[in-house]
Short mmCIF file of C-alpha atoms and ligand atoms in Angstrom, two decimals:
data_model
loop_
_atom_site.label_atom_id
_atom_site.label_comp_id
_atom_site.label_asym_id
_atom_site.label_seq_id
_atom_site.Cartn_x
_atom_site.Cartn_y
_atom_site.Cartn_z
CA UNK A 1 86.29 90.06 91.14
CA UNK A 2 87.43 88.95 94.54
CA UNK A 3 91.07 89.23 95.05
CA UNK A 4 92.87 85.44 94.69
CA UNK A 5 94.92 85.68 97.51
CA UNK A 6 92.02 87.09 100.29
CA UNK A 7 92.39 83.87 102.44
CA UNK A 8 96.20 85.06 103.37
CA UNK A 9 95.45 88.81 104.49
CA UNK A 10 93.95 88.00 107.39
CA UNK A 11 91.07 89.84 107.59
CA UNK A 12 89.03 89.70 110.84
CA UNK A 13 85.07 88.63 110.14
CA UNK A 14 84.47 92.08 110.76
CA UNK A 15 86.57 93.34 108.29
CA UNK A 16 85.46 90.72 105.54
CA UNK A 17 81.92 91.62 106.35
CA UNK A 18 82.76 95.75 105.98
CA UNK A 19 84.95 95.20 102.77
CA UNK A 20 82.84 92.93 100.99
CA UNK A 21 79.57 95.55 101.87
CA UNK A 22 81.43 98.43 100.56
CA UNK A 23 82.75 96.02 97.18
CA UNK A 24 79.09 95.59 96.64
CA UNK A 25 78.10 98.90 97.35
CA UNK A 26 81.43 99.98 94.55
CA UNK A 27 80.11 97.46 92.05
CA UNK A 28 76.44 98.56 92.26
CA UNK A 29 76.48 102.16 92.86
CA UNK A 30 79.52 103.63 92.47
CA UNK A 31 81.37 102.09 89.02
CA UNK A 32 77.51 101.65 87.28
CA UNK A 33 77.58 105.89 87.87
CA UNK A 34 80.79 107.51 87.48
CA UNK A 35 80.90 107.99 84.28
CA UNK A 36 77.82 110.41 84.29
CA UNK A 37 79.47 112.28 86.96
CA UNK A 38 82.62 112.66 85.84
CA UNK A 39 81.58 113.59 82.97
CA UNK A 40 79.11 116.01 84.10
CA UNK A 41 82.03 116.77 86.98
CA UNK A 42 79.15 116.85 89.22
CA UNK A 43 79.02 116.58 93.17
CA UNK A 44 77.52 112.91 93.52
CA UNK A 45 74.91 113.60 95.88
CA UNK A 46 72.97 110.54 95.85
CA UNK A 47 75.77 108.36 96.14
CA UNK A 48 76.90 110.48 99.19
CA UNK A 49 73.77 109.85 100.66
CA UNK A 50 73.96 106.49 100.91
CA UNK A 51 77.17 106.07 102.06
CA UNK A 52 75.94 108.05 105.21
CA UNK A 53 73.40 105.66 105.55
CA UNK A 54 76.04 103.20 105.46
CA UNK A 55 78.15 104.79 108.24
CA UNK A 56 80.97 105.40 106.12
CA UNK A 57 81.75 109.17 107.31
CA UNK A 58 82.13 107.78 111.19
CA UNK A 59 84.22 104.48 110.26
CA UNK A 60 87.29 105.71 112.43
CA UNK A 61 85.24 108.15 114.99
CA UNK A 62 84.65 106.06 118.18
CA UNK A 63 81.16 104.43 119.24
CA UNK A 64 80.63 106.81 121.55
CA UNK A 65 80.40 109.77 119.10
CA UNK A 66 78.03 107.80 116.97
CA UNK A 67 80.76 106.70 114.70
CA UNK A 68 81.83 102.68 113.70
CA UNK A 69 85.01 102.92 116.17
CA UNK A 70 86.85 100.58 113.43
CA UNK A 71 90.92 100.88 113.19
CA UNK A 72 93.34 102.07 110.45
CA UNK A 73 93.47 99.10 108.64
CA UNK A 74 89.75 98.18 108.11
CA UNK A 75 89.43 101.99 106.86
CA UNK A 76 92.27 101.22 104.55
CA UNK A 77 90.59 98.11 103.38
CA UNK A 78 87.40 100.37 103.05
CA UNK A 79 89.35 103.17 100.88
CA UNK A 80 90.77 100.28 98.68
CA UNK A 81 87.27 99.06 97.95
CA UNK A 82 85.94 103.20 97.21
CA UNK A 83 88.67 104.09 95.24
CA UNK A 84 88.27 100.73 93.24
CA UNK A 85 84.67 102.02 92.43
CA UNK A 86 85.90 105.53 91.89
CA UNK A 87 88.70 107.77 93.87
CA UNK A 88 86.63 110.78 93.89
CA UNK A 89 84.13 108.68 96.41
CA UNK A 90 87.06 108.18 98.57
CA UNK A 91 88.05 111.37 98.31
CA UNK A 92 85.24 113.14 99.55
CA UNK A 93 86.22 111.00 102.99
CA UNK A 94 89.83 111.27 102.67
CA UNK A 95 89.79 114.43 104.41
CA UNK A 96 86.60 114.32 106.28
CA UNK A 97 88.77 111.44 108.19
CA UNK A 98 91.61 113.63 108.59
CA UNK A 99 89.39 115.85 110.20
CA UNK A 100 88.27 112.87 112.64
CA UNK A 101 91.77 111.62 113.40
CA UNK A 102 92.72 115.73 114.31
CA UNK A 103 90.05 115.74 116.57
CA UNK A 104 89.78 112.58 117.77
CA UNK A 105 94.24 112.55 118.79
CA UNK A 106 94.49 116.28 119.46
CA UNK A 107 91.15 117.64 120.26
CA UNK A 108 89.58 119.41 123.68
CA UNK A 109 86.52 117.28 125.24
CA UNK A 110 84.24 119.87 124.18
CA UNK A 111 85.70 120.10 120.54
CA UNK A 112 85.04 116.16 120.36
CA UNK A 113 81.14 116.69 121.65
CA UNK A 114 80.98 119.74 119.33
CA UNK A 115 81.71 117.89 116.17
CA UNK A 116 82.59 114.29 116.20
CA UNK A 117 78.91 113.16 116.45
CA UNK A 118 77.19 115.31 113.35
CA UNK A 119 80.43 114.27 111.67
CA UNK A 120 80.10 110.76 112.34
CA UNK A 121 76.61 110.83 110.50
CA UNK A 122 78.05 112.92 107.49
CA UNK A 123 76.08 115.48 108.66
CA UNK A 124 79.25 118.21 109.13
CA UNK A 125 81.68 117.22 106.56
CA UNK A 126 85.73 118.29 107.03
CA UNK A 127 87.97 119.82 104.96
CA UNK A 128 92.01 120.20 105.61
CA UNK A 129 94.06 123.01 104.15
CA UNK A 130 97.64 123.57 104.24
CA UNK A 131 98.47 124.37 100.53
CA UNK A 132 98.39 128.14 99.46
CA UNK A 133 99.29 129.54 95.61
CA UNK A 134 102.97 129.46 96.29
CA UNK A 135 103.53 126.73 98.44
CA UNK A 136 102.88 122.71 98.67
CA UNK A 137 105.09 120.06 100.10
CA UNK A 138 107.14 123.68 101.75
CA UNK A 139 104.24 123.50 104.32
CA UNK A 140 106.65 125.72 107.06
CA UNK A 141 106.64 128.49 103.94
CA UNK A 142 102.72 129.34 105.14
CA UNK A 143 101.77 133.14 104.72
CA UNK A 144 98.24 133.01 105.70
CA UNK A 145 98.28 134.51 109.09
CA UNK A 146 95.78 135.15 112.86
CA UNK A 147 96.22 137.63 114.68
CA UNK A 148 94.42 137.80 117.97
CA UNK A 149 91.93 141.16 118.38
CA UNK A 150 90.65 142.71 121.37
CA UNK A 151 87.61 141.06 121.20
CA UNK A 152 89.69 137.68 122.12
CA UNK A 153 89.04 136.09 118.31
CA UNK A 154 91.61 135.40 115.96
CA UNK A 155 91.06 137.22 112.33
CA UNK A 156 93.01 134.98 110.16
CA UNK A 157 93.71 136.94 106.57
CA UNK A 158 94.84 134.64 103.41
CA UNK A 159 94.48 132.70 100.53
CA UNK A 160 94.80 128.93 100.08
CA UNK A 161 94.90 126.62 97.53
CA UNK A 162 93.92 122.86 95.92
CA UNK A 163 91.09 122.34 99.30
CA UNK A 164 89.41 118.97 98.31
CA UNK A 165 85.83 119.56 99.68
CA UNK A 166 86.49 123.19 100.00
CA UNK A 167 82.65 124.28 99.22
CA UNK A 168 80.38 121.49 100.83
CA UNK A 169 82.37 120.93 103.88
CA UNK A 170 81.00 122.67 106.99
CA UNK A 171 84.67 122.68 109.37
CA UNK A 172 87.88 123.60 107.72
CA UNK A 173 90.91 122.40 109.55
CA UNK A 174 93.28 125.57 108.28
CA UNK A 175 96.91 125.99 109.44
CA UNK A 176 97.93 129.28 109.25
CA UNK A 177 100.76 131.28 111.26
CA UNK A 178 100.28 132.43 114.41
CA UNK A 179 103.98 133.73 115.57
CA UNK A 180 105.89 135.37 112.40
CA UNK A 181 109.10 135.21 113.96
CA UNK A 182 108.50 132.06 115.62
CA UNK A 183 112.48 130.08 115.03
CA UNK A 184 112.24 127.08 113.69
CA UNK A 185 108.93 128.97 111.63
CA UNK A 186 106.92 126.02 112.68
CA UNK A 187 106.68 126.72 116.31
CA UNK A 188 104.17 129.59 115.15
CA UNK A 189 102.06 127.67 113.44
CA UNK A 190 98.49 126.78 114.24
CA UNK A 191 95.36 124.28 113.09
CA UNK A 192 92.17 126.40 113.63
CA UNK A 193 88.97 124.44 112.94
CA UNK A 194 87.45 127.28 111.07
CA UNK A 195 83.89 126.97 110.43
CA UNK A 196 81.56 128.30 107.61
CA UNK A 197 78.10 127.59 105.94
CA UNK A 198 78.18 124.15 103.91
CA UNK A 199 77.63 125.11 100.00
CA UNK A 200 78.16 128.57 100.44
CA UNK A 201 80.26 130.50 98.41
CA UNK A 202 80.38 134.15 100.05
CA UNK A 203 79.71 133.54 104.00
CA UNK A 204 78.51 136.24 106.43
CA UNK A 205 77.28 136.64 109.68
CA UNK A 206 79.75 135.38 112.06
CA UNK A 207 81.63 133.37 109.36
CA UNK A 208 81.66 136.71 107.12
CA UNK A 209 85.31 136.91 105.56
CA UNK A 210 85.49 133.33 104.83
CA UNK A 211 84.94 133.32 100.83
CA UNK A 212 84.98 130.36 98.63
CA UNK A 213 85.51 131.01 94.88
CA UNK A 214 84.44 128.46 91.89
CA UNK A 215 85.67 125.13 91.74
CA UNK A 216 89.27 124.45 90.35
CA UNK A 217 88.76 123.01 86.94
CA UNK A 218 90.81 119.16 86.74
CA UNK A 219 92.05 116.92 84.26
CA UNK A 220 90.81 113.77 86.54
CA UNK A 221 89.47 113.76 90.18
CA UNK A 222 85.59 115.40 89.15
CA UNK A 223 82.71 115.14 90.82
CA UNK A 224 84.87 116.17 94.13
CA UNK A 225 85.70 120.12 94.14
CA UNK A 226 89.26 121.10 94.88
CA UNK A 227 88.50 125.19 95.60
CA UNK A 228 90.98 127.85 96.70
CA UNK A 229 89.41 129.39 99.97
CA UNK A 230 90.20 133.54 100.91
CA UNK A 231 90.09 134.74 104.21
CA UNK A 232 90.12 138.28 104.33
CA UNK A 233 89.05 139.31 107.99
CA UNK A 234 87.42 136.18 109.07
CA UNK A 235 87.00 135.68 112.67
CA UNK A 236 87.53 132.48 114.86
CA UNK A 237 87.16 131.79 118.37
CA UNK A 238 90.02 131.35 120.28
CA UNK A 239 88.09 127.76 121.45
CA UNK A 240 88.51 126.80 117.55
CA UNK A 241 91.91 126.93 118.14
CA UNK A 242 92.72 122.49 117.51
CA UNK A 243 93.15 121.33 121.14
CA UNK A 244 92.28 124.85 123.32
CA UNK A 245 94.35 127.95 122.77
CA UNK A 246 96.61 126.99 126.03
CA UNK A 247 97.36 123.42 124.16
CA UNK A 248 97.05 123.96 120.68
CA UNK A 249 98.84 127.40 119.80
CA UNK A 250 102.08 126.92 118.11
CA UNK A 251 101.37 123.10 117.64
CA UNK A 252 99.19 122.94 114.42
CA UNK A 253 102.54 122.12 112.10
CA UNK A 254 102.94 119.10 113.99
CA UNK A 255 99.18 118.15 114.66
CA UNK A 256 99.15 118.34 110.95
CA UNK A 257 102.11 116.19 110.21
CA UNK A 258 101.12 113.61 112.83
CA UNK A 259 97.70 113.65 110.28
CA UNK A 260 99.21 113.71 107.21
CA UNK A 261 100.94 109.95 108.54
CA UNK A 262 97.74 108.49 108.60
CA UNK A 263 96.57 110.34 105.45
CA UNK A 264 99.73 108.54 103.40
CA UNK A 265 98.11 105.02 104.58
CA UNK A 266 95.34 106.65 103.23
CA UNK A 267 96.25 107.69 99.93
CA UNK A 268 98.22 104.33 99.30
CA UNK A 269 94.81 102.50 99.87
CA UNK A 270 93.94 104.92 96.85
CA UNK A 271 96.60 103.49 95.06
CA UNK A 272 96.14 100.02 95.96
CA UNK A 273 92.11 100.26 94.82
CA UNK A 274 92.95 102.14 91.65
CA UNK A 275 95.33 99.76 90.29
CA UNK A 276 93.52 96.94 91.46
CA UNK A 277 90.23 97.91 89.53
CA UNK A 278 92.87 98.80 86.16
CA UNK A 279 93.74 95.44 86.55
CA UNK A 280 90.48 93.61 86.76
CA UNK A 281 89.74 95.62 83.46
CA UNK A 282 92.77 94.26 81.96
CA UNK A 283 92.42 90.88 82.74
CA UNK A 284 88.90 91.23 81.49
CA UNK A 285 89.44 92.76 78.01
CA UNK A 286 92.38 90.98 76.97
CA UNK A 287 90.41 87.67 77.13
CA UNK A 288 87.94 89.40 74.84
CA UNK A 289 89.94 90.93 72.57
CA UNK A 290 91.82 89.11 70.05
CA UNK A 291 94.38 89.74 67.56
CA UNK A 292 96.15 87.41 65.18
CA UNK A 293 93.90 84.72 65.58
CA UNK A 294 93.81 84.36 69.48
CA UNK A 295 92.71 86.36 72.63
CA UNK A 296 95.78 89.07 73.60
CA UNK A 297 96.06 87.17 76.70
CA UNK A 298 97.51 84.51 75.20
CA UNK A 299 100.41 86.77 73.74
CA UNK A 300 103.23 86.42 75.89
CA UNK A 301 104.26 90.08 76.10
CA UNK A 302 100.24 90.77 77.50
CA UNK A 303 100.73 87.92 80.03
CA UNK A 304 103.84 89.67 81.12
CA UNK A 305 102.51 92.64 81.75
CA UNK A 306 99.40 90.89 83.68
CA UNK A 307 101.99 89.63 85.73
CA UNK A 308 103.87 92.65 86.89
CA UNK A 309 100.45 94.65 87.06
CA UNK A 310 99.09 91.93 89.77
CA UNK A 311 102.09 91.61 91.56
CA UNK A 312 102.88 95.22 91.88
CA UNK A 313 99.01 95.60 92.96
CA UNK A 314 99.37 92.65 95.60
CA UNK A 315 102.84 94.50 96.89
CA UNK A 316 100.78 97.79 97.02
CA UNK A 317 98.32 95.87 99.43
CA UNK A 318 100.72 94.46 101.97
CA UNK A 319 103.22 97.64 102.37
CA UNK A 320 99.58 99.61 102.97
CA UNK A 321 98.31 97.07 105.59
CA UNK A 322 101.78 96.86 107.00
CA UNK A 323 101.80 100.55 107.65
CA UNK A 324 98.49 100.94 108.98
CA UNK A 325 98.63 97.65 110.77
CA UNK A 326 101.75 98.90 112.78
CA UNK A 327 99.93 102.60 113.35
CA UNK A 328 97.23 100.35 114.81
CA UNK A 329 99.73 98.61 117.37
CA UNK A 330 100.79 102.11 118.29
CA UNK A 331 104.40 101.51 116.71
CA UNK A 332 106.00 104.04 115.09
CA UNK A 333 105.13 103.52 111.64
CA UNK A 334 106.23 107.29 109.86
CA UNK A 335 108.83 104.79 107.57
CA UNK A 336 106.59 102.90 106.31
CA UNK A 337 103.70 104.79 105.82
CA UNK A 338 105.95 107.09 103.72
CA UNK A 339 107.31 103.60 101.83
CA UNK A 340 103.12 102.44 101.32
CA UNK A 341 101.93 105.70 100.17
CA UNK A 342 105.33 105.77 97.75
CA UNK A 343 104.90 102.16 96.45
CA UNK A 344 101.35 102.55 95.90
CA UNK A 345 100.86 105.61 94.44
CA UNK A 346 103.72 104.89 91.50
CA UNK A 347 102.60 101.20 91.42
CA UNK A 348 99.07 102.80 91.03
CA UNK A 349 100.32 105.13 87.74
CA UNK A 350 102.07 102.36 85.70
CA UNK A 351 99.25 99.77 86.38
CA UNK A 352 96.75 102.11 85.07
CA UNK A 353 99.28 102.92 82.19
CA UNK A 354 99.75 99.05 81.24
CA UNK A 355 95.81 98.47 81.77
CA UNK A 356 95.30 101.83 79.15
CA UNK A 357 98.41 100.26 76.70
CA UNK A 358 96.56 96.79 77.27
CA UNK A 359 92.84 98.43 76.01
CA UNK A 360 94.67 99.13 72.91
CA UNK A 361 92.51 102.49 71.05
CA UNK A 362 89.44 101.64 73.10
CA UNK A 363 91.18 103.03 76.37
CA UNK A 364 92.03 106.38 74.75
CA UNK A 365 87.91 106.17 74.23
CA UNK A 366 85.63 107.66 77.04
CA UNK A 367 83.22 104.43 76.52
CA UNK A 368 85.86 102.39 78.51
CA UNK A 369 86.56 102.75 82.12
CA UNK A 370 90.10 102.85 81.93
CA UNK A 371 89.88 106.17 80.08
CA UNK A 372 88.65 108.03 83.76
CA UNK A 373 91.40 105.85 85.73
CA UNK A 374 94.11 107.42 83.26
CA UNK A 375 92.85 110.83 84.02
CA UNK A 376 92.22 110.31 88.00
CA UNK A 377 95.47 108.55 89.07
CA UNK A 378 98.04 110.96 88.47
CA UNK A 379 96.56 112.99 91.64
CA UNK A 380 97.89 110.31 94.08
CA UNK A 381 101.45 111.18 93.03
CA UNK A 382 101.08 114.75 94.27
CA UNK A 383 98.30 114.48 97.17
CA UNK A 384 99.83 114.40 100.53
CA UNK A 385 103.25 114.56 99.85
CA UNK A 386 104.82 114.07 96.18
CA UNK A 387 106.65 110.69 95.50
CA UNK A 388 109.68 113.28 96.19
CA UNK A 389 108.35 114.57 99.17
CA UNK A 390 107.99 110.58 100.60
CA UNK A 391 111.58 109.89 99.72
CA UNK A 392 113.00 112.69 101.20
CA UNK A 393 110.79 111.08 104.60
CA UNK A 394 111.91 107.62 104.09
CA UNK A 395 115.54 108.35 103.63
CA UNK A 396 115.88 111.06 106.77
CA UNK A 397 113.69 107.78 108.76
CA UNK A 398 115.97 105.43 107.57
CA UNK A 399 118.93 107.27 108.86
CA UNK A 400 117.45 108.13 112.08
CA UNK A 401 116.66 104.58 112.95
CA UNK A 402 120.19 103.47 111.51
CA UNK A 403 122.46 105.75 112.77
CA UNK A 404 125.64 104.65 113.52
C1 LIG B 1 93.42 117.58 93.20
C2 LIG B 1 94.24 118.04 94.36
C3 LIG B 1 93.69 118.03 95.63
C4 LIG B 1 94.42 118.53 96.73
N1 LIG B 1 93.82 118.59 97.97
C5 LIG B 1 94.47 119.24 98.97
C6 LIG B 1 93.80 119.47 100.23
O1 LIG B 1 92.67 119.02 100.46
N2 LIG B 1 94.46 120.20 101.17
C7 LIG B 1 95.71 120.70 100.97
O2 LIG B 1 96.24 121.36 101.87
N3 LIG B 1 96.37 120.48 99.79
C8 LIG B 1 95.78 119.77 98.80
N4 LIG B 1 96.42 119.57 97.60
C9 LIG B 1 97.75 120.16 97.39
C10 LIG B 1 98.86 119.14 97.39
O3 LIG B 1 99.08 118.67 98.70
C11 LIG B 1 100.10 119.82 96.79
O4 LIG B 1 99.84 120.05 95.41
C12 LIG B 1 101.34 118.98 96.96
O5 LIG B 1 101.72 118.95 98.32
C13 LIG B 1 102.52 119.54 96.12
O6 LIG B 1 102.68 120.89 96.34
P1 LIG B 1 102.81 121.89 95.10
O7 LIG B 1 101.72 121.58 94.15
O8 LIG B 1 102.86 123.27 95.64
O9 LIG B 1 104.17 121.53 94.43
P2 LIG B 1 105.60 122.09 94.86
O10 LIG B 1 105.79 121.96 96.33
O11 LIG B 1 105.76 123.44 94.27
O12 LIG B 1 106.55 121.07 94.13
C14 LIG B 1 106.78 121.13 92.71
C15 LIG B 1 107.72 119.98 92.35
O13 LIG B 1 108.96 120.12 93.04
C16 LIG B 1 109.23 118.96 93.82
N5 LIG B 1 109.90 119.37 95.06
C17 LIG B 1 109.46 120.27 95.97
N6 LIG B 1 110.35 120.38 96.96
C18 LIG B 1 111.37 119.52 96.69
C19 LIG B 1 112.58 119.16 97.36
N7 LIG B 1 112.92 119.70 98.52
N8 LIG B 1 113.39 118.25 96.78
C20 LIG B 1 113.03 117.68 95.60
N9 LIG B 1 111.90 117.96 94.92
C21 LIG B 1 111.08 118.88 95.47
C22 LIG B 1 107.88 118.33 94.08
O14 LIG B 1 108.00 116.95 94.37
C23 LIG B 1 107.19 118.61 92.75
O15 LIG B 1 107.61 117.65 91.81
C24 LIG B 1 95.74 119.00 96.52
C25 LIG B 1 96.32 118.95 95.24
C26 LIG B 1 95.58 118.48 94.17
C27 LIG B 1 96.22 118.47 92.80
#
């Protein structure tokens, strides 16, 4: 169902040509099969596979690294269109283009030639990990440290948490602590791109130390493994160090920030493609269901809720292309990437909610759709920064930019 109001959000040909591919692509491959895998919460391999062959790991990694060279706002309108099919499939991106926008903003030549090409053809997938088992949205709290040897390597010792794509990603883009008395602590921080053996669980050889234990079982968000990762002795180069060791030592806190901006446009294209498929479901079903002699929809208290659903979906959209549209200009845009990925991700939760209340019994039933959505959404209110998290962003921005 093509959204009503497409003609007014100015999408270049380009971009109507990439969103209405990747619609297609959610309508025929994606929706028809997530319900086998995330039921089986299995990896979706063969739906991976295509999306390589459609470019989709390379969308924001430049031409000359193999990748589509698009901007922030056609991969938004991209991520809508995934997570409409399924927000596991966008997922399995998500941080592969964190990865890309690390390397691509903050990386050494050679780091770019290393990796950006394989990664623009899916071929190396990226991972990001900041959370450990006692700390989230406290990033500066980190314990997992490097210390550099003799030998000129950095062992990095550790555990970390909730790392989406933590087994089948080949680079892991790991901030640990480099200076333990570094004041503010996140002057002795650092990103290392730490690399291991795609699929393996116990690596050895010269990624020995870098273990990855089972899958983290999830209420929602299958098919995509979230996996703690342990380093106990691993090794990395001091060249793996994000940006050269000169450069990059002591700046991985902010690299990672500067990231996680573009990952809140990110997640509130999540939002915005969630909410948008609960309410093509909804509009659907109550003009099939009927009760007291006529269709739902034609109860006033349904309509309502219709109402609210599409315009909180359609105010998802523009505070998401807003953000990403201003990131694009190269305005400062940490405001209102913090206000999109806010909006979207709560406008994404009570959408799904009225879409489930809407379905009646049949949405508390695994043979409807909206049964998966119920279960998957609630991850976009912690992912990248809880709705707290934002506020506490929005309202120190707000001040900043109004102070009198
Ligand atoms: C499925 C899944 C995938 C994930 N993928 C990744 C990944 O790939 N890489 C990665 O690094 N992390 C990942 N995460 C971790 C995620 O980023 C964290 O869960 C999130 O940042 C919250 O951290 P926490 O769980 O430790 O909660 P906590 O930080 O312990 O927060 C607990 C509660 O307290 C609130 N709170 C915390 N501090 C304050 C404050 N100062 N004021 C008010 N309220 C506060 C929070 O909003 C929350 O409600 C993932 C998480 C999940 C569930």
């Amino acid at each position: 169902m093509a959204v009503a109001t497409e003609q007014y959000l100015e999408k270049t040909d380009e971009q109507k040509a990439m969103t209405e591919m990747v619609r297609k692509f959610a309508d025929e491959q994606i929706i028809p099969n997530a319900e086998h895998y995330d039921h089986e919460d299995e990896f979706p391999e063969p739906i991976v596979q295509q999306m390589k062959e459609l470019g989709l790991f390379g969308v924001t990694i430049p031409e000359e690294y193999g990748g589509l060279g698009l901007d922030l706002t056609t991969y938004a309108m991209i991520v809508e269109e995934l997570s409409r099919g399924w927000i596991s499939i966008s997922g399995i991106v998500n941080t592969h283009f964190i990865g890309s926008y690390l390397l691509m903003k903050f990386g050494t030549d050679d780091q770019k030639h290393k990796y950006l090409p394989a990664m623009a053809e899916g071929k190396i997938r990226a991972a990001f990990s900041l959370s450990e088992p006692e700390l989230g949205s406290d990033v500066q709290a980190i314990k997992t440290s490097a210390v550099k040897g003799d030998d000129g390597t950095y062992e990095i010792n550790g555990q970390k948490m909730w790392v989406t794509n933590g087994l089948r990603s080949g680079v892991v883009f790991t901030l640990v602590k480099t200076d333990r008395d570094a004041d503010p602590p996140y002057k002795g921080m650092t990103c290392f791109i730490a690399e291991k053996e795609p699929g393996v669980a116990e690596n050895t050889g010269e990624y020995a130390g870098f273990t990855v234990p089972p899958k983290i079982k999830k209420m929602g968000y299958k098919g995509v493994e979230s996996t703690e990762l342990v380093f106990d002795g691993y090794h990395c180069p001091a060249e793996n160090i994000l940006g050269g060791e000169e450069a990059g030592l002591g700046q991985g806190f902010v690299q990672m920030m500067d990231a996680l901006e573009v990952g809140r446009v990110n997640v509130a294209a999540r939002g915005v493609g969630i909410a948008q498929r609960a309410l093509e479901l909804a509009l659907r079903y109550s003009q099939e269901r009927k009760t007291f002699g006529k269709e739902i929809a034609q109860h006033q208290a349904i309509q309502f809720k219709l109402a609210d659903m599409a315009t909180k979906v359609d105010a998802a959209r523009l505070l998401t292309l807003r953000a990403a549209r201003m990131k694009d200009a190269g305005e400062r845009s940490d405001l209102e990437a913090g206000m999109a990925k806010l909006f979207a991700s709560e406008a994404g939760k009570e959408v799904v909610e009225d879409s489930f209340r809407i379905h009646g019994g049949y949405g508390y039933s695994k043979e409807y759709e909206v049964e998966r959505l119920y279960r998957d959404d609630p991850l976009l209110l912690i992912g990248e920064g809880t709705s707290e998290i934002q506020r506490m962003v929005i309202g120190r921005k707000l001040l900043q930019r109004h102070k009198i």
